[in-house]
Amino acid sequence: MLLKVQYENVVGYGEASMVPYMGESYESAQAFLNQVDWRQIQFPFDFKSIVAYLDSIAPGQPAIKAAIDIALNDINGKILGQPCYEIYGADPTKMPVTSYTIGIDTPAVIREKLKDAAAFKVIKVKLGRDNDQEIIETIRSMTDVPLYVDANQGWNDRIKSMDLIYWFHSMGVVLIEQPMDKHDMEGNAWLTERSPIPLLADEAMQRLADMDKLKGVYHGINIKLMKSCGMYEGHQMILKARSFGMKVLIGCMGETSCATLAAAALAPLCNWADLD
């Protein structure tokens, strides 16, 4: 959903990518927008207060809140005459390469997808089933580029998971997202303490308020603007992660170029990017 916001004579664009499991839809987004009193939002924008105001309207619904935030950041940059990356202190020369994501599939289909990914320098792999090693071996038969792994909470045995992590390490995997159930704090912390590969919170990482409970449980976090309610809170997450000594991957949902470029403005502040 593309959002157009006008402040006086300046137009800003934002985007909401609403995935079903987050409980948002076009209808819920429109209903939320109908409740926004735009008179409450005045320049110079106090984004902390704006996020608090949007949260006061209704809980949840981070994607449409992100669309508003991104549109206002666009307006802010246009008024100030500065690109958003500059406003947030991101150096574009430090932009990390982005990965190309391959979902869980048969070896034959994965080989075909790898042909499309030939120009990418990093591959991200969705795992979490019984054939994780087969998928990695299939990829390694065609390319030796670094791999990101997203386990999608699919592991539940600590010992088997640790054996798999060490095998992944030997296969050139450089990070793993959400190895065990997001509610299993003890299990994820146990793996983090022993893993030679950085383990990142994904499903466990939603809003800034989640950060305190994740310290020591993971090596880092995966930020997505559609969960963080946009650029302002995403940037606050990066700052807090740094203060905790945690690493940061910035990812995306199903958004198009509008919201993806908003995330790209923050990407130089992160260790890794998954913005394909």
Coordinates of C-alpha atoms in Angstrom, one line a residue:
M1 CA 0.0 0.0 0.0
L2 CA 1.5 3.3 -1.1
L3 CA 0.8 6.3 1.1
K4 CA 0.9 9.9 -0.1
V5 CA 1.1 12.6 2.7
Q6 CA 1.1 16.3 2.1
Y7 CA 2.4 18.8 4.6
E8 CA 1.6 22.3 3.4
N9 CA 3.1 22.2 -0.1
V10 CA 5.5 19.3 0.4
V11 CA 4.5 15.7 -0.6
G12 CA 6.0 12.7 1.0
Y13 CA 5.6 9.0 0.1
G14 CA 5.5 6.0 2.4
E15 CA 4.6 2.3 2.0
A16 CA 3.0 -0.4 4.1
S17 CA 3.7 -4.0 3.4
M18 CA 1.1 -5.9 5.3
V19 CA 1.7 -9.6 5.7
P20 CA -1.3 -11.7 7.0
Y21 CA 0.5 -13.1 10.1
M22 CA 1.0 -9.6 11.4
G23 CA -2.8 -9.1 11.4
E24 CA -2.9 -6.1 9.0
S25 CA -4.9 -5.6 5.8
Y26 CA -5.8 -2.8 3.5
E27 CA -9.0 -2.4 5.4
S28 CA -7.3 -2.1 8.8
A29 CA -4.8 0.3 7.4
Q30 CA -7.5 2.6 5.9
A31 CA -9.4 2.4 9.2
F32 CA -6.3 3.5 11.1
L33 CA -5.6 6.4 8.7
N34 CA -9.1 7.6 9.2
Q35 CA -8.4 8.1 12.9
V36 CA -5.2 10.1 12.4
D37 CA -5.6 13.8 13.3
W38 CA -2.9 15.3 11.0
R39 CA -3.1 18.5 12.9
Q40 CA -1.3 16.7 15.7
I41 CA 1.8 16.4 13.4
Q42 CA 3.6 19.7 12.9
F43 CA 7.1 20.6 11.6
P44 CA 9.7 20.4 12.9
F45 CA 8.7 16.8 13.3
D46 CA 9.3 15.2 16.8
F47 CA 9.4 11.6 15.6
K48 CA 9.4 10.1 19.1
S49 CA 6.2 12.0 19.9
I50 CA 4.7 11.1 16.5
V51 CA 5.3 7.4 17.2
A52 CA 3.8 7.7 20.6
Y53 CA 0.8 9.5 19.1
L54 CA 0.2 6.8 16.5
D55 CA 0.5 4.1 19.2
S56 CA -2.1 5.9 21.2
I57 CA -4.6 5.6 18.3
A58 CA -4.5 1.8 18.3
P59 CA -2.0 -0.9 19.4
G60 CA -0.2 -3.0 16.8
Q61 CA -0.5 -2.2 13.1
P62 CA 3.2 -1.4 12.6
A63 CA 3.1 -1.5 8.8
I64 CA 0.7 1.4 8.4
K65 CA 2.5 3.3 11.1
A66 CA 5.7 2.7 9.2
A67 CA 4.2 4.1 6.0
I68 CA 3.3 7.3 7.9
D69 CA 6.8 7.5 9.4
I70 CA 8.5 6.9 6.0
A71 CA 6.3 9.6 4.3
L72 CA 7.1 12.1 7.1
N73 CA 10.8 11.3 6.9
D74 CA 10.5 12.0 3.1
I75 CA 8.9 15.3 3.8
N76 CA 11.4 16.1 6.5
G77 CA 14.3 15.5 4.1
K78 CA 12.7 17.6 1.4
I79 CA 12.1 20.5 3.8
L80 CA 15.6 20.4 5.2
G81 CA 17.2 19.8 1.8
Q82 CA 19.0 16.7 3.0
P83 CA 18.7 13.0 2.1
C84 CA 17.4 10.7 4.9
Y85 CA 20.7 8.8 5.1
E86 CA 22.5 12.1 5.9
I87 CA 20.0 13.1 8.5
Y88 CA 20.4 9.7 10.2
G89 CA 24.2 9.9 10.0
A90 CA 24.7 7.0 7.6
D91 CA 27.7 7.0 5.3
P92 CA 26.7 5.6 1.9
T93 CA 30.3 4.5 1.3
K94 CA 29.7 1.9 4.1
M95 CA 26.6 0.4 2.5
P96 CA 26.7 -3.4 3.0
V97 CA 25.9 -5.6 0.1
T98 CA 22.4 -7.1 0.1
S99 CA 21.6 -10.7 0.0
Y100 CA 19.3 -12.6 -2.4
T101 CA 16.7 -14.8 -0.6
I102 CA 16.0 -18.4 -1.6
G103 CA 13.0 -20.1 0.1
I104 CA 12.6 -23.7 1.2
D105 CA 12.2 -25.8 -1.9
T106 CA 13.4 -28.9 -3.7
P107 CA 17.0 -29.1 -4.9
A108 CA 15.9 -28.8 -8.5
V109 CA 14.0 -25.6 -7.9
I110 CA 16.8 -24.2 -5.7
R111 CA 19.3 -24.7 -8.5
E112 CA 17.0 -22.7 -10.9
K113 CA 16.7 -19.9 -8.3
L114 CA 20.5 -19.8 -7.9
K115 CA 20.7 -19.0 -11.6
D116 CA 18.7 -15.8 -10.9
A117 CA 21.0 -15.0 -8.0
A118 CA 24.2 -15.3 -10.0
A119 CA 25.0 -11.6 -9.7
F120 CA 24.6 -11.4 -5.9
K121 CA 27.5 -11.6 -3.6
V122 CA 25.5 -13.1 -0.7
I123 CA 22.7 -15.7 -0.6
K124 CA 20.1 -15.9 2.2
V125 CA 18.5 -19.3 2.7
K126 CA 15.3 -20.1 4.4
L127 CA 15.6 -23.3 6.5
G128 CA 14.0 -24.9 9.5
R129 CA 12.9 -28.3 8.3
D130 CA 14.5 -31.8 8.1
N131 CA 16.4 -31.2 4.9
D132 CA 18.5 -28.2 6.0
Q133 CA 21.8 -29.8 5.2
E134 CA 20.6 -31.0 1.8
I135 CA 19.6 -27.4 0.9
I136 CA 23.0 -26.0 1.9
E137 CA 24.8 -28.8 0.0
T138 CA 22.7 -28.0 -3.1
I139 CA 23.7 -24.4 -2.9
R140 CA 27.3 -25.2 -2.3
S141 CA 27.4 -27.4 -5.4
M142 CA 26.7 -24.2 -7.4
T143 CA 28.3 -21.3 -5.5
D144 CA 30.8 -20.5 -2.8
V145 CA 29.4 -17.0 -1.9
P146 CA 28.8 -16.3 1.8
L147 CA 25.4 -17.5 3.2
Y148 CA 22.9 -16.1 5.6
V149 CA 20.5 -18.6 7.1
D150 CA 17.0 -18.0 8.5
A151 CA 15.9 -21.0 10.6
N152 CA 12.4 -19.5 11.1
Q153 CA 12.2 -20.9 14.7
G154 CA 12.5 -24.3 13.2
W155 CA 15.0 -25.9 15.6
N156 CA 14.0 -27.4 19.0
D157 CA 16.9 -29.7 20.0
R158 CA 19.9 -27.8 21.5
I159 CA 22.5 -30.4 20.8
K160 CA 21.4 -31.2 17.3
S161 CA 21.2 -27.4 16.6
M162 CA 24.7 -26.9 17.9
D163 CA 26.0 -29.7 15.7
L164 CA 24.2 -28.1 12.7
I165 CA 25.6 -24.6 13.6
Y166 CA 29.2 -25.9 13.5
W167 CA 28.6 -27.7 10.2
F168 CA 27.1 -24.5 8.8
H169 CA 30.2 -22.7 10.0
S170 CA 32.4 -25.0 8.0
M171 CA 30.1 -24.4 5.0
G172 CA 30.6 -20.6 5.0
V173 CA 27.4 -19.5 6.8
V174 CA 28.0 -16.1 8.4
L175 CA 24.8 -15.5 10.4
I176 CA 21.7 -17.4 11.5
E177 CA 18.3 -15.8 12.2
Q178 CA 16.0 -17.0 14.8
P179 CA 17.2 -20.6 15.4
M180 CA 14.7 -21.6 18.0
D181 CA 11.2 -20.6 19.0
K182 CA 11.1 -16.9 19.9
H183 CA 9.6 -17.7 23.3
D184 CA 12.4 -20.1 24.2
M185 CA 14.8 -17.4 25.6
E186 CA 16.8 -20.0 27.5
G187 CA 17.3 -22.2 24.5
N188 CA 18.4 -19.4 22.2
A189 CA 20.7 -18.0 24.9
W190 CA 22.3 -21.4 25.3
L191 CA 23.0 -21.6 21.6
T192 CA 24.3 -18.0 21.5
E193 CA 26.8 -18.7 24.3
R194 CA 28.3 -21.5 22.3
S195 CA 27.8 -20.6 18.6
P196 CA 30.8 -19.6 16.4
I197 CA 28.2 -17.9 14.1
P198 CA 26.3 -14.8 15.1
L199 CA 22.7 -15.7 16.0
L200 CA 20.1 -13.0 15.4
A201 CA 16.6 -12.3 16.8
D202 CA 14.0 -12.1 14.0
E203 CA 10.5 -13.1 15.1
A204 CA 11.6 -12.2 18.7
M205 CA 12.5 -8.7 17.5
Q206 CA 9.4 -6.4 16.9
R207 CA 9.6 -3.0 18.6
L208 CA 12.2 -1.0 20.5
A209 CA 10.6 -2.1 23.8
D210 CA 11.7 -5.7 23.0
M211 CA 15.4 -4.8 23.0
D212 CA 16.1 -5.1 26.8
K213 CA 15.0 -8.7 27.1
L214 CA 17.1 -9.7 24.1
K215 CA 20.5 -8.6 25.5
G216 CA 22.5 -11.8 26.1
V217 CA 20.0 -14.0 24.4
Y218 CA 21.3 -13.2 20.8
H219 CA 24.4 -11.8 19.2
G220 CA 22.3 -9.4 17.3
I221 CA 18.9 -8.4 15.8
N222 CA 17.1 -8.3 12.5
I223 CA 15.3 -4.9 12.0
K224 CA 12.4 -4.6 9.6
L225 CA 10.8 -1.2 9.1
M226 CA 7.4 -2.9 8.8
K227 CA 7.7 -4.2 12.3
S228 CA 9.6 -1.2 13.9
C229 CA 6.9 1.3 12.7
G230 CA 9.4 3.0 10.4
M231 CA 12.7 4.7 10.2
Y232 CA 12.8 6.6 13.5
E233 CA 12.3 3.6 15.7
G234 CA 14.4 1.4 13.4
H235 CA 17.2 3.9 14.0
Q236 CA 16.7 3.9 17.7
M237 CA 17.0 0.1 17.6
I238 CA 20.3 0.3 15.8
L239 CA 21.6 2.8 18.4
K240 CA 20.4 0.5 21.3
A241 CA 21.9 -2.6 19.7
R242 CA 25.2 -0.8 19.4
S243 CA 25.1 0.2 23.1
F244 CA 24.5 -3.5 23.9
G245 CA 27.4 -4.6 21.8
M246 CA 25.0 -6.4 19.4
K247 CA 25.2 -6.7 15.6
V248 CA 22.4 -5.6 13.2
L249 CA 20.9 -7.0 10.1
I250 CA 18.4 -4.8 8.3
G251 CA 15.8 -6.7 6.4
C252 CA 12.4 -6.3 4.7
M253 CA 9.0 -7.9 4.2
G254 CA 7.3 -7.8 0.8
E255 CA 7.7 -4.1 0.2
T256 CA 8.6 -2.4 -3.1
S257 CA 11.2 0.3 -3.8
C258 CA 9.6 3.0 -1.6
A259 CA 10.0 1.3 1.8
T260 CA 13.1 -0.7 0.7
L261 CA 14.9 2.6 -0.1
A262 CA 13.9 3.9 3.3
A263 CA 15.6 0.9 4.9
A264 CA 18.6 1.4 2.6
A265 CA 19.0 4.8 4.1
L266 CA 19.8 3.2 7.4
A267 CA 21.7 0.2 6.0
P268 CA 25.2 1.8 6.2
L269 CA 24.7 1.9 10.0
C270 CA 24.2 -1.9 10.1
N271 CA 26.5 -4.9 9.7
W272 CA 24.4 -6.7 7.1
A273 CA 21.5 -6.0 4.7
D274 CA 18.8 -8.2 3.3
L275 CA 16.9 -5.8 1.1
D276 CA 16.2 -7.8 -2.1

